[in-house]
Tab-separated table of C-alpha atoms in Angstrom:
chain	number	residue	atom	x	y	z
A	1	ASP	CA	-25.139	16.453	-29.509
A	2	VAL	CA	-23.947	13.605	-27.329
A	3	LYS	CA	-26.649	11.090	-26.585
A	4	VAL	CA	-26.463	8.771	-23.595
A	5	THR	CA	-29.425	6.430	-23.487
A	6	GLN	CA	-30.454	4.340	-20.524
A	7	SER	CA	-32.749	1.474	-21.417
A	8	SER	CA	-35.398	2.064	-18.742
A	9	ARG	CA	-36.618	5.164	-16.920
A	10	TYR	CA	-38.442	3.162	-14.248
A	11	LEU	CA	-37.901	-0.431	-13.186
A	12	VAL	CA	-39.447	-2.564	-10.458
A	13	LYS	CA	-37.810	-5.829	-9.467
A	14	ARG	CA	-38.002	-8.309	-6.634
A	15	THR	CA	-35.448	-9.143	-3.967
A	16	GLY	CA	-32.982	-11.763	-5.161
A	17	GLU	CA	-33.501	-11.125	-8.866
A	18	LYS	CA	-30.573	-10.505	-11.196
A	19	VAL	CA	-31.061	-7.036	-12.656
A	20	PHE	CA	-29.477	-5.552	-15.768
A	21	LEU	CA	-29.290	-1.811	-16.413
A	22	GLU	CA	-28.144	-0.877	-19.899
A	23	CYS	CA	-26.469	2.290	-21.131
A	24	VAL	CA	-25.528	3.231	-24.694
A	25	GLN	CA	-23.619	6.288	-25.926
A	26	ASP	CA	-23.299	7.438	-29.506
A	27	MET	CA	-20.113	9.546	-29.403
A	28	ASP	CA	-17.399	6.885	-29.436
A	29	HIS	CA	-16.358	7.891	-25.914
A	30	GLU	CA	-13.633	5.890	-24.220
A	31	ASN	CA	-14.881	6.357	-20.675
A	32	MET	CA	-18.202	5.329	-19.185
A	33	PHE	CA	-19.511	5.501	-15.630
A	34	TRP	CA	-22.275	4.181	-13.416
A	35	TYR	CA	-23.457	6.200	-10.407
A	36	ARG	CA	-26.192	5.834	-7.902
A	37	GLN	CA	-27.925	8.889	-6.501
A	38	ASP	CA	-29.605	8.972	-3.120
A	39	PRO	CA	-31.077	11.969	-1.279
A	40	GLY	CA	-28.463	13.777	0.786
A	41	LEU	CA	-25.629	11.630	-0.536
A	42	GLY	CA	-25.144	13.126	-3.981
A	43	LEU	CA	-23.717	10.942	-6.728
A	44	ARG	CA	-21.589	7.978	-5.757
A	45	LEU	CA	-19.482	6.151	-8.314
A	46	ILE	CA	-20.156	2.427	-8.574
A	47	TYR	CA	-17.898	1.398	-11.466
A	48	PHE	CA	-16.273	2.976	-14.448
A	49	SER	CA	-14.693	1.719	-17.636
A	50	TYR	CA	-11.987	3.386	-19.700
A	51	ASP	CA	-11.949	0.905	-22.569
A	52	VAL	CA	-13.688	-2.179	-23.878
A	53	LYS	CA	-13.437	-5.044	-21.382
A	54	MET	CA	-11.681	-2.751	-18.900
A	55	LYS	CA	-13.324	-1.757	-15.633
A	56	GLU	CA	-12.423	-0.253	-12.317
A	57	LYS	CA	-14.249	-0.182	-9.030
A	58	GLY	CA	-15.600	3.097	-7.824
A	59	ASP	CA	-16.512	4.029	-4.282
A	60	ILE	CA	-19.410	1.604	-3.734
A	61	PRO	CA	-18.952	-1.506	-5.932
A	62	GLU	CA	-20.299	-4.063	-3.465
A	63	GLY	CA	-23.275	-5.960	-4.811
A	64	TYR	CA	-22.712	-4.744	-8.360
A	65	SER	CA	-20.780	-5.850	-11.418
A	66	VAL	CA	-20.396	-4.363	-14.899
A	67	SER	CA	-19.837	-5.455	-18.458
A	68	ARG	CA	-18.376	-3.602	-21.411
A	69	GLU	CA	-18.180	-5.850	-24.443
A	70	LYS	CA	-18.591	-3.025	-26.961
A	71	LYS	CA	-17.328	0.530	-26.761
A	72	GLU	CA	-20.766	2.110	-26.919
A	73	ARG	CA	-22.466	-0.065	-24.288
A	74	PHE	CA	-21.881	-0.282	-20.535
A	75	SER	CA	-24.083	-2.554	-18.449
A	76	LEU	CA	-24.597	-2.509	-14.703
A	77	ILE	CA	-25.581	-5.794	-13.092
A	78	LEU	CA	-27.128	-6.309	-9.694
A	79	GLU	CA	-26.209	-9.926	-9.011
A	80	SER	CA	-28.916	-10.481	-6.375
A	81	ALA	CA	-31.034	-7.410	-5.886
A	82	SER	CA	-31.699	-6.201	-2.363
A	83	THR	CA	-34.011	-3.503	-1.043
A	84	ASN	CA	-31.058	-1.251	-0.143
A	85	GLN	CA	-30.272	-1.028	-3.850
A	86	THR	CA	-33.473	0.896	-4.479
A	87	SER	CA	-32.133	4.121	-5.946
A	88	MET	CA	-31.713	6.329	-8.990
A	89	TYR	CA	-28.978	5.023	-11.285
A	90	LEU	CA	-27.180	7.364	-13.665
A	91	CYS	CA	-24.912	6.470	-16.547
A	92	ALA	CA	-22.390	8.909	-18.019
A	93	SER	CA	-19.765	8.935	-20.740
A	94	THR	CA	-16.848	11.159	-21.660
A	95	GLY	CA	-13.963	11.463	-24.062
A	96	VAL	CA	-10.492	12.596	-23.048
A	97	SER	CA	-10.524	15.975	-21.258
A	98	GLN	CA	-14.242	16.456	-21.890
A	99	PRO	CA	-17.141	16.907	-19.462
A	100	GLN	CA	-19.258	13.916	-18.585
A	101	HIS	CA	-22.546	13.546	-20.425
A	102	PHE	CA	-25.371	11.885	-18.532
A	103	GLY	CA	-28.350	9.757	-19.400
A	104	ASP	CA	-31.787	10.511	-17.952
A	105	GLY	CA	-31.414	7.933	-15.209
A	106	THR	CA	-33.189	4.742	-14.195
A	107	ARG	CA	-35.287	4.831	-11.061
A	108	LEU	CA	-35.028	1.296	-9.701
A	109	SER	CA	-37.285	-0.077	-6.987
A	110	ILE	CA	-36.528	-3.407	-5.343
A	111	LEU	CA	-39.516	-4.910	-3.551
B	1	ALA	CA	-7.151	13.338	-2.262
B	2	GLN	CA	-9.659	15.513	-3.994
B	3	SER	CA	-12.958	16.515	-2.470
B	4	VAL	CA	-15.813	18.926	-3.038
B	5	THR	CA	-17.954	20.666	-0.443
B	6	GLN	CA	-21.163	22.445	-1.289
B	7	LEU	CA	-22.262	24.734	1.507
B	8	GLY	CA	-25.984	24.506	2.086
B	9	SER	CA	-28.048	21.544	0.958
B	10	HIS	CA	-31.032	23.845	0.374
B	11	VAL	CA	-31.053	27.447	-0.817
B	12	SER	CA	-34.226	29.493	-1.202
B	13	VAL	CA	-34.439	32.783	-3.094
B	14	SER	CA	-37.212	34.975	-4.391
B	15	GLU	CA	-37.800	35.321	-8.101
B	16	GLY	CA	-35.573	38.117	-9.404
B	17	ALA	CA	-33.091	37.851	-6.532
B	18	LEU	CA	-29.416	36.950	-6.783
B	19	VAL	CA	-28.577	33.261	-6.796
B	20	LEU	CA	-25.362	32.221	-5.028
B	21	LEU	CA	-24.473	28.552	-4.657
B	22	ARG	CA	-21.227	27.858	-2.880
B	23	CYS	CA	-18.612	25.271	-3.778
B	24	ASN	CA	-15.203	24.685	-2.247
B	25	TYR	CA	-12.781	22.053	-3.417
B	26	SER	CA	-9.514	20.493	-2.423
B	27	SER	CA	-7.044	19.278	-5.006
B	28	SER	CA	-3.323	18.689	-5.034
B	29	VAL	CA	-3.099	19.496	-8.743
B	30	PRO	CA	-4.702	22.185	-10.890
B	31	PRO	CA	-8.345	21.189	-11.034
B	32	TYR	CA	-10.932	21.083	-13.729
B	33	LEU	CA	-14.194	22.309	-12.187
B	34	PHE	CA	-17.781	21.819	-13.281
B	35	TRP	CA	-21.301	22.796	-12.338
B	36	TYR	CA	-24.163	20.540	-13.333
B	37	VAL	CA	-27.922	21.055	-12.984
B	38	GLN	CA	-30.513	18.330	-12.495
B	39	TYR	CA	-34.191	18.960	-13.090
B	40	PRO	CA	-36.713	16.551	-11.530
B	41	ASN	CA	-36.586	13.037	-12.961
B	42	GLN	CA	-33.788	13.884	-15.363
B	43	GLY	CA	-30.078	13.297	-15.650
B	44	LEU	CA	-27.406	15.907	-15.048
B	45	GLN	CA	-26.835	18.676	-17.560
B	46	LEU	CA	-23.593	20.622	-17.798
B	47	LEU	CA	-24.007	24.295	-16.836
B	48	LEU	CA	-20.403	25.402	-17.180
B	49	LYS	CA	-16.816	24.293	-16.759
B	50	TYR	CA	-13.437	25.717	-15.848
B	51	THR	CA	-10.293	24.104	-17.223
B	52	THR	CA	-7.641	26.767	-17.769
B	53	GLY	CA	-7.510	30.435	-18.741
B	54	ALA	CA	-10.122	33.002	-17.762
B	55	THR	CA	-11.233	32.499	-14.191
B	56	LEU	CA	-14.742	33.877	-14.753
B	57	VAL	CA	-16.692	31.297	-16.683
B	58	LYS	CA	-20.065	31.888	-18.284
B	59	GLY	CA	-22.516	29.071	-18.774
B	60	ILE	CA	-25.989	28.405	-20.003
B	61	ASN	CA	-29.192	30.018	-18.689
B	62	GLY	CA	-27.367	33.139	-17.437
B	63	PHE	CA	-25.219	31.347	-14.845
B	64	GLU	CA	-21.573	32.074	-14.244
B	65	ALA	CA	-18.871	30.933	-11.838
B	66	GLU	CA	-15.525	32.291	-10.767
B	67	PHE	CA	-12.488	30.144	-10.034
B	68	LYS	CA	-10.620	31.564	-7.040
B	69	LYS	CA	-7.484	29.578	-6.442
B	70	SER	CA	-6.557	31.417	-3.228
B	71	GLU	CA	-9.938	30.552	-1.729
B	72	THR	CA	-10.207	27.123	-3.404
B	73	SER	CA	-13.700	28.111	-4.427
B	74	PHE	CA	-15.887	27.907	-7.520
B	75	HIS	CA	-19.167	29.554	-6.524
B	76	LEU	CA	-22.085	29.642	-8.967
B	77	THR	CA	-24.064	32.856	-9.426
B	78	LYS	CA	-26.949	34.255	-11.424
B	79	PRO	CA	-28.002	37.910	-11.083
B	80	SER	CA	-31.742	37.304	-11.236
B	81	ALA	CA	-33.455	34.023	-10.367
B	82	HIS	CA	-36.236	32.654	-12.509
B	83	MET	CA	-38.830	30.101	-11.473
B	84	SER	CA	-37.383	27.688	-14.035
B	85	ASP	CA	-34.052	27.699	-12.157
B	86	ALA	CA	-35.552	25.554	-9.400
B	87	ALA	CA	-33.494	22.362	-9.531
B	88	GLU	CA	-30.626	20.543	-7.861
B	89	TYR	CA	-27.114	21.788	-8.578
B	90	PHE	CA	-23.908	19.793	-8.326
B	91	CYS	CA	-20.333	21.027	-8.234
B	92	ALA	CA	-17.644	18.572	-9.384
B	93	VAL	CA	-13.869	18.425	-9.688
B	94	SER	CA	-11.589	16.267	-11.783
B	95	LEU	CA	-7.864	15.907	-12.156
B	96	GLY	CA	-6.722	18.264	-14.886
B	97	THR	CA	-4.276	15.707	-16.183
B	98	SER	CA	-6.586	12.732	-15.948
B	99	ASN	CA	-7.719	11.107	-19.149
B	100	THR	CA	-10.401	8.981	-17.522
B	101	GLY	CA	-12.785	11.885	-16.972
B	102	LYS	CA	-13.490	10.681	-13.450
B	103	LEU	CA	-15.282	13.305	-11.348
B	104	ILE	CA	-15.724	13.897	-7.642
B	105	PHE	CA	-19.140	15.409	-6.926
B	106	GLY	CA	-20.374	17.537	-4.095
B	107	GLN	CA	-23.514	16.466	-2.300
B	108	GLY	CA	-25.717	18.869	-4.199
B	109	THR	CA	-27.698	22.005	-3.415
B	110	THR	CA	-31.427	22.204	-4.033
B	111	LEU	CA	-32.443	25.645	-5.233
B	112	GLN	CA	-35.985	26.769	-4.465
B	113	VAL	CA	-37.314	29.888	-6.191
B	114	LYS	CA	-40.281	31.577	-4.555
B	115	PRO	CA	-42.689	33.745	-6.534
């Protein structure tokens, strides 16, 4: 079974902090994704990566950056956290022509 | 551009009743279509997918969906609801020829099952 692991289930940070969310997959997938999920808005794509060191902006990249130094790991970075970034963050991975597999999510609160 | 519309943000059914969750999509190329389920405080789990071939697709937990090209629909059904089906359901579409696996999601439908 594909395993996508997000480093934290719950995280509380303060405004202005630099925040790192980590995601690791164990299936050698080429593609990895970061979404945020807010009530009534569904899932919105922040960034995705289709290879090591490659990234593309999704629909809402502002205030975020990503890093993919190794194939199995995709990190989401909040450069200077703000309260409007309080949300559920979901990581997913997929191989070519396969469904996306999701982690359990990180519920991030910015105080 | 591709898009997905889920009709009804909340659906309530009685236990044992038919479940029908509606999904319509727009796509300029043959789509791949997916339904995902999300239980509270968890990630999304794949229920079923349509890529090519048979238009009636069976998934896990007794769910199925039918791809209707003429109606651009991919509605999710289950003959008899169970309390454990209470969750949020997402329909998604991707480009059939895409190798990035990028998905466009609907806004989700919360299913409530009443005893």
